[in-house]
Amino acid sequence: MARGGRATTVPTLKTARLALRAMRFADWPGYAALMGSGRAGYMGGPFGVPAAWGMFCADHAQWEFCGSGALMIEDRATGACLGQVGINRGPLFPEPELGWMVWPDAEGRGIAHEAAVALRDWARDVARLDSLVSYVDPANARSCALARRLGAWRDDRAARPDPDDLVFRHFG
């Protein structure tokens, strides 16, 4: 793969507890539930079914168009889907963005951290992206704390899709 280029296949990444894998249609109900809830407020939601479906499809399509996209977070022991981690690119993002969301019953177990570390490292070491940031709503204290735990630092000079977002830089 060329530096920052397109992936030829959607990778499967494994950690001690998790498999980060390609999206499946069976993942839609959990995704729709989260995006339709108040928990999506930090991302501009809650979203109705048409908007959530468009986002779900865009998360998947980014692999073909941009060489990165979303991976579902699966518990290796049970096979349960726990959430999503992704690298968002394309016309809506000034730089590649590492994002995460976990279903409510997966919170507080270090799932988002474990998944984000694996995908961040893939972005740097395999995809060889030039930069990686996370755009975070300043009111989302948990995501701000997670970005810092991942070793990211605030970059107040970086471009952002929403002028109110904080930018946490992982590298670049």
XYZ file of N, CA and C in Angstrom:
516
model
N 0.849 -1.170 0.000
C 0.000 0.000 0.000
C 0.897 1.235 0.000
N 0.573 2.189 -0.824
C 1.312 3.436 -0.867
C 1.055 4.235 0.403
N 1.998 5.101 0.745
C 1.849 5.920 1.947
C 0.525 6.677 1.896
N -0.337 6.399 2.867
C -1.628 7.055 2.941
C -2.592 6.596 1.856
N -2.261 5.516 1.154
C -3.065 5.054 0.035
C -4.229 4.183 0.449
N -4.890 3.627 -0.543
C -6.084 2.817 -0.307
C -5.720 1.414 0.113
N -6.460 0.890 1.050
C -6.317 -0.504 1.458
C -6.910 -1.376 0.368
N -6.300 -2.526 0.123
C -6.858 -3.426 -0.876
C -7.948 -4.292 -0.276
N -7.893 -4.539 1.006
C -8.932 -5.294 1.699
C -9.169 -4.649 3.053
N -10.337 -4.896 3.605
C -10.630 -4.419 4.959
C -9.889 -5.343 5.919
N -9.032 -4.796 6.769
C -8.261 -5.666 7.662
C -9.109 -6.204 8.811
N -8.650 -7.276 9.388
C -9.147 -7.765 10.676
C -7.981 -7.626 11.640
N -8.190 -6.888 12.706
C -7.150 -6.675 13.714
C -7.575 -7.390 14.982
N -6.625 -8.020 15.657
C -6.944 -8.744 16.890
C -6.114 -8.211 18.039
N -6.781 -8.105 19.172
C -6.127 -7.755 20.427
C -6.378 -8.920 21.382
N -5.953 -8.776 22.604
C -6.155 -9.855 23.573
C -7.625 -10.230 23.714
N -8.515 -9.245 23.731
C -9.941 -9.513 23.951
C -10.820 -9.297 22.744
N -10.320 -8.579 21.737
C -11.187 -8.073 20.681
C -10.759 -8.504 19.294
N -11.727 -8.580 18.407
C -11.476 -8.665 16.970
C -12.106 -7.418 16.358
N -11.328 -6.668 15.611
C -11.822 -5.509 14.882
C -11.999 -5.989 13.454
N -13.243 -6.019 13.003
C -13.559 -6.691 11.744
C -14.456 -5.837 10.868
N -14.578 -6.257 9.619
C -15.431 -5.553 8.665
C -16.873 -5.516 9.163
N -17.563 -4.488 8.755
C -18.968 -4.322 9.109
C -19.814 -5.385 8.419
N -20.894 -5.763 9.088
C -21.884 -6.699 8.550
C -23.269 -6.070 8.690
N -24.183 -6.504 7.851
C -25.542 -5.986 7.963
C -26.119 -6.288 9.352
N -25.717 -7.392 9.951
C -26.214 -7.757 11.280
C -25.797 -6.743 12.350
N -24.828 -5.877 12.056
C -24.384 -4.854 13.006
C -25.322 -3.638 13.021
N -26.174 -3.536 12.013
C -27.041 -2.372 11.867
C -27.936 -2.108 13.074
N -28.622 -3.084 13.667
C -29.522 -2.746 14.778
C -28.816 -2.060 15.953
N -27.665 -2.540 16.357
C -26.933 -1.901 17.449
C -26.471 -0.505 17.093
N -25.999 -0.349 15.858
C -25.560 0.954 15.367
C -26.739 1.930 15.359
N -27.858 1.496 14.795
C -29.048 2.348 14.714
C -29.536 2.757 16.104
N -29.500 1.822 17.040
C -29.946 2.128 18.407
C -29.069 3.202 19.038
N -27.757 3.081 18.897
C -26.869 4.074 19.479
C -27.055 5.424 18.786
N -27.105 5.431 17.464
C -27.220 6.689 16.735
C -28.576 7.354 16.944
N -29.590 6.602 17.295
C -30.904 7.157 17.563
C -31.098 7.596 18.997
N -30.086 7.375 19.830
C -30.200 7.699 21.251
C -29.524 9.033 21.569
N -29.734 9.503 22.779
C -29.087 10.716 23.252
C -27.579 10.607 23.291
N -27.060 9.384 23.303
C -25.603 9.196 23.305
C -24.958 9.704 22.036
N -25.742 9.855 20.960
C -25.199 10.370 19.701
C -25.160 11.900 19.701
N -25.553 12.521 20.788
C -25.570 13.972 20.872
C -24.227 14.619 20.630
N -23.157 13.965 21.022
C -21.817 14.520 20.808
C -21.404 14.458 19.341
N -22.154 13.746 18.528
C -21.864 13.620 17.093
C -22.910 14.343 16.258
N -23.734 15.171 16.872
C -24.746 15.905 16.142
C -26.113 15.248 16.141
N -26.257 14.123 16.839
C -27.517 13.391 16.882
C -28.377 13.852 18.038
N -29.367 13.051 18.370
C -29.691 11.732 17.808
C -30.162 11.839 16.361
N -29.978 10.721 15.645
C -30.280 10.655 14.226
C -31.447 9.721 13.985
N -32.293 10.085 13.042
C -33.361 9.213 12.591
C -32.785 8.089 11.736
N -33.629 7.140 11.398
C -33.189 5.973 10.629
C -32.544 6.363 9.302
N -33.115 7.264 8.500
C -32.466 7.580 7.216
C -31.043 8.139 7.380
N -30.852 9.054 8.311
C -29.524 9.637 8.515
C -28.559 8.594 9.074
N -29.001 7.793 10.042
C -28.130 6.756 10.614
C -27.747 5.734 9.558
N -28.694 5.358 8.703
C -28.392 4.406 7.632
C -27.337 4.984 6.676
N -27.468 6.253 6.339
C -26.474 6.897 5.487
C -25.093 6.889 6.113
N -25.024 7.123 7.404
C -23.738 7.102 8.110
C -23.171 5.685 8.158
N -24.022 4.719 8.415
C -23.597 3.314 8.457
C -22.994 2.928 7.098
N -23.682 3.281 6.035
C -23.190 2.950 4.692
C -21.901 3.706 4.369
N -21.814 4.971 4.772
C -20.593 5.746 4.537
C -19.415 5.156 5.305
N -19.646 4.701 6.528
C -18.567 4.081 7.315
C -17.988 2.883 6.570
N -18.858 2.124 5.938
C -18.427 0.947 5.176
C -17.759 1.356 3.858
N -18.354 2.296 3.148
C -17.867 2.689 1.820
C -16.510 3.367 1.859
N -16.148 3.965 2.985
C -14.861 4.648 3.050
C -13.691 3.711 2.763
N -13.837 2.434 3.055
C -12.741 1.504 2.741
C -12.441 1.518 1.252
N -13.462 1.460 0.430
C -13.271 1.456 -1.026
C -12.789 2.804 -1.533
N -13.389 3.883 -1.020
C -13.087 5.199 -1.546
C -11.824 5.832 -0.967
N -11.509 5.541 0.296
C -10.449 6.267 0.996
C -9.341 5.378 1.559
N -9.525 4.078 1.565
C -8.491 3.187 2.100
C -8.565 2.980 3.592
N -9.578 3.528 4.211
C -9.827 3.294 5.633
C -11.312 3.483 5.854
N -11.767 3.110 7.021
C -13.180 3.224 7.344
C -13.419 2.634 8.710
N -14.619 2.125 8.909
C -15.005 1.611 10.220
C -14.736 0.122 10.326
N -14.421 -0.290 11.539
C -14.334 -1.694 11.922
C -15.236 -1.891 13.124
N -15.939 -2.984 13.131
C -16.777 -3.290 14.278
C -15.912 -3.951 15.348
N -16.240 -3.665 16.592
C -15.514 -4.205 17.741
C -16.275 -5.429 18.224
N -15.629 -6.567 18.149
C -16.276 -7.831 18.521
C -15.521 -8.479 19.678
N -16.252 -8.964 20.649
C -15.677 -9.712 21.769
C -15.224 -11.072 21.245
N -13.940 -11.370 21.341
C -13.411 -12.623 20.793
C -13.957 -13.842 21.534
N -14.280 -13.695 22.797
C -14.762 -14.836 23.581
C -16.219 -15.170 23.282
N -17.040 -14.139 23.054
C -18.477 -14.375 22.901
C -19.004 -14.127 21.490
N -18.246 -13.385 20.682
C -18.715 -13.002 19.351
C -19.664 -11.820 19.354
N -19.934 -11.255 20.522
C -20.851 -10.119 20.622
C -20.212 -8.868 20.026
N -21.019 -8.106 19.293
C -20.573 -6.820 18.780
C -20.686 -5.801 19.912
N -19.602 -5.067 20.154
C -19.536 -4.141 21.283
C -19.520 -2.676 20.874
N -19.327 -2.402 19.589
C -19.251 -1.020 19.139
C -18.483 -0.921 17.848
N -17.911 0.251 17.630
C -17.223 0.532 16.379
C -16.040 1.446 16.620
N -14.988 1.245 15.852
C -13.841 2.138 15.816
C -13.551 2.382 14.342
N -13.103 3.568 13.999
C -12.886 3.823 12.586
C -11.921 4.952 12.327
N -11.453 4.971 11.091
C -10.659 6.086 10.596
C -11.478 6.728 9.485
N -11.983 7.909 9.780
C -12.820 8.654 8.851
C -11.955 9.550 7.979
N -12.239 9.500 6.679
C -11.531 10.359 5.720
C -12.541 10.852 4.703
N -12.052 11.534 3.722
C -12.937 12.007 2.668
C -13.234 13.481 2.805
N -14.204 13.961 2.045
C -14.434 15.400 1.963
C -14.950 16.053 3.244
N -15.428 15.283 4.204
C -15.947 15.878 5.438
C -14.881 16.056 6.515
N -13.665 15.554 6.266
C -12.629 15.522 7.298
C -11.342 16.153 6.779
N -10.860 17.223 7.412
C -9.610 17.847 6.974
C -8.406 16.901 7.053
N -8.414 15.990 8.018
C -7.342 15.001 8.184
C -7.998 13.673 8.532
N -7.279 12.570 8.351
C -7.831 11.293 8.818
C -8.139 11.371 10.310
N -9.335 10.879 10.669
C -9.801 10.995 12.046
C -10.075 9.631 12.658
N -9.470 9.387 13.807
C -9.727 8.184 14.588
C -10.917 8.451 15.502
N -11.963 7.648 15.335
C -13.148 7.793 16.164
C -13.558 6.459 16.761
N -14.384 6.506 17.798
C -14.805 5.297 18.490
C -16.173 5.512 19.091
N -16.891 4.432 19.236
C -18.144 4.429 19.999
C -18.393 2.994 20.436
N -18.826 2.856 21.665
C -19.151 1.523 22.182
C -20.597 1.515 22.636
N -21.208 0.371 22.499
C -22.589 0.212 22.937
C -22.628 0.393 24.459
N -23.754 0.817 25.010
C -23.838 1.133 26.439
C -23.366 0.005 27.364
N -23.670 -1.247 27.033
C -23.272 -2.336 27.929
C -21.787 -2.668 27.845
N -21.047 -2.032 26.928
C -19.606 -2.273 26.807
C -18.780 -1.155 27.443
N -19.433 -0.120 27.927
C -18.702 1.005 28.522
C -18.028 0.618 29.827
N -16.935 1.323 30.106
C -16.259 1.169 31.384
C -15.391 -0.076 31.500
N -15.127 -0.747 30.392
C -14.317 -1.967 30.416
C -13.017 -1.824 29.629
N -12.701 -0.623 29.164
C -11.480 -0.398 28.397
C -11.573 -0.858 26.948
N -12.779 -1.133 26.475
C -12.984 -1.635 25.120
C -12.581 -0.576 24.085
N -13.066 0.654 24.240
C -12.751 1.712 23.273
C -11.254 1.966 23.231
N -10.594 1.974 24.381
C -9.150 2.200 24.425
C -8.405 1.098 23.684
N -8.735 -0.137 23.981
C -8.059 -1.280 23.355
C -8.247 -1.264 21.842
N -9.459 -0.992 21.391
C -9.742 -0.958 19.958
C -9.040 0.224 19.288
N -9.081 1.389 19.926
C -8.467 2.583 19.340
C -6.952 2.443 19.243
N -6.311 1.843 20.237
C -4.865 1.615 20.168
C -4.527 0.743 18.957
N -5.281 -0.335 18.770
C -5.009 -1.248 17.658
C -5.175 -0.548 16.314
N -6.231 0.240 16.147
C -6.453 0.895 14.867
C -5.491 2.064 14.666
N -5.169 2.787 15.713
C -4.173 3.864 15.614
C -2.839 3.304 15.145
N -2.428 2.193 15.754
C -1.143 1.588 15.380
C -1.174 1.070 13.946
N -2.304 0.513 13.510
C -2.448 0.065 12.127
C -2.320 1.261 11.178
N -2.959 2.373 11.527
C -2.922 3.572 10.685
C -1.492 4.072 10.501
N -0.715 4.032 11.564
C 0.664 4.517 11.514
C 1.597 3.505 10.854
N 1.496 2.239 11.281
C 2.502 1.251 10.898
C 2.196 0.491 9.611
N 0.924 0.308 9.296
C 0.541 -0.467 8.109
C 0.039 0.460 6.997
N -0.950 1.282 7.307
C -1.487 2.204 6.302
C -0.523 3.355 6.033
N 0.359 3.621 6.982
C 1.361 4.678 6.875
C 0.740 6.049 6.578
N -0.326 6.332 7.325
C -0.937 7.647 7.190
C 0.035 8.713 7.680
N -0.024 9.869 7.061
C 0.861 10.972 7.440
C 0.444 11.636 8.742
N -0.848 11.576 9.054
C -1.346 12.207 10.269
C -2.603 11.471 10.720
N -2.936 11.666 11.982
C -4.162 11.092 12.536
C -4.592 11.959 13.704
N -5.857 12.364 13.685
C -6.419 13.193 14.752
C -7.734 12.593 15.210
N -8.237 13.093 16.321
C -9.597 12.797 16.770
C -10.284 14.127 17.004
N -11.479 14.289 16.407
C -12.311 15.471 16.610
C -13.306 15.140 17.710
N -13.283 15.926 18.794
C -14.084 15.599 19.962
C -14.871 16.825 20.414
N -16.152 16.616 20.667
C -16.999 17.657 21.248
C -16.421 17.990 22.629
N -16.176 19.262 22.935
C -15.571 19.606 24.227
C -16.386 19.164 25.435
N -17.683 18.958 25.274
C -18.511 18.494 26.384
C -18.405 16.992 26.611
N -17.773 16.278 25.704
C -17.643 14.831 25.819
C -16.386 14.495 26.634
N -16.512 14.620 27.938
C -15.369 14.441 28.839
C -14.746 13.056 28.717
N -15.565 12.031 28.527
C -15.019 10.671 28.430
C -14.157 10.495 27.186
N -14.594 11.041 26.044
C -13.783 10.924 24.833
C -12.530 11.799 24.905
N -12.632 12.960 25.535
C -11.431 13.783 25.735
C -10.410 13.027 26.586
N -10.882 12.401 27.652
C -9.987 11.634 28.520
C -9.384 10.445 27.776
N -10.183 9.777 26.957
C -9.661 8.643 26.197
C -8.609 9.103 25.202
N -8.841 10.207 24.506
C -7.834 10.719 23.563
C -6.514 10.968 24.283
N -6.584 11.543 25.466
C -5.350 11.791 26.236
C -4.702 10.473 26.675
N -5.516 9.494 27.094
C -4.963 8.184 27.475
C -4.284 7.498 26.299
N -4.755 7.799 25.097
C -4.133 7.246 23.889
C -2.825 7.954 23.548
N -2.487 8.995 24.297
C -1.254 9.735 24.053
C -1.426 10.919 23.117
N -2.655 11.234 22.728
C -2.900 12.362 21.830
C -2.807 13.670 22.605
N -2.481 14.721 21.897
C -2.370 16.034 22.506
C -3.255 17.016 21.750
N -3.708 18.060 22.458
C -4.549 19.088 21.848
C -3.760 19.844 20.794
N -4.375 20.022 19.653
C -3.790 20.808 18.572
C -4.812 21.871 18.198
N -4.694 23.021 18.846
C -5.677 24.089 18.649
C -5.523 24.800 17.303
N -4.438 24.524 16.572
C -4.236 25.158 15.266
C -4.748 24.298 14.111
N -5.128 23.058 14.390
C -5.559 22.144 13.328
C -6.939 22.524 12.798
N -7.141 22.273 11.517
C -8.462 22.455 10.909
C -9.405 21.410 11.494
N -10.677 21.738 11.514
C -11.678 20.827 12.077
C -12.979 20.965 11.306
N -13.762 19.882 11.209
C -15.027 19.971 10.481
C -16.073 20.809 11.210
N -16.015 20.836 12.520
C -16.928 21.641 13.342
C -16.050 22.604 14.129
N -16.238 23.910 13.977
C -15.347 24.855 14.656
C -15.353 24.739 16.173
N -16.370 24.108 16.744
C -16.428 23.953 18.192
C -15.694 22.712 18.695
N -15.343 21.780 17.811
C -14.654 20.553 18.228
C -13.248 20.842 18.719
N -12.788 20.014 19.633
C -11.377 19.973 19.993
C -10.698 18.998 19.050
N -9.414 19.264 18.743
C -8.637 18.354 17.914
C -7.542 17.759 18.779
N -7.540 16.438 18.852
C -6.476 15.706 19.557
C -5.632 15.009 18.501
N -4.336 15.313 18.489
C -3.428 14.782 17.476
C -2.710 13.542 18.018
N -2.826 12.447 17.258
C -2.146 11.197 17.609
C -0.757 11.152 17.000
N -0.629 11.633 15.773
C 0.680 11.786 15.117
C 0.495 12.662 13.892
N 1.632 13.145 13.395
C 1.621 13.965 12.172
C 1.760 15.429 12.447
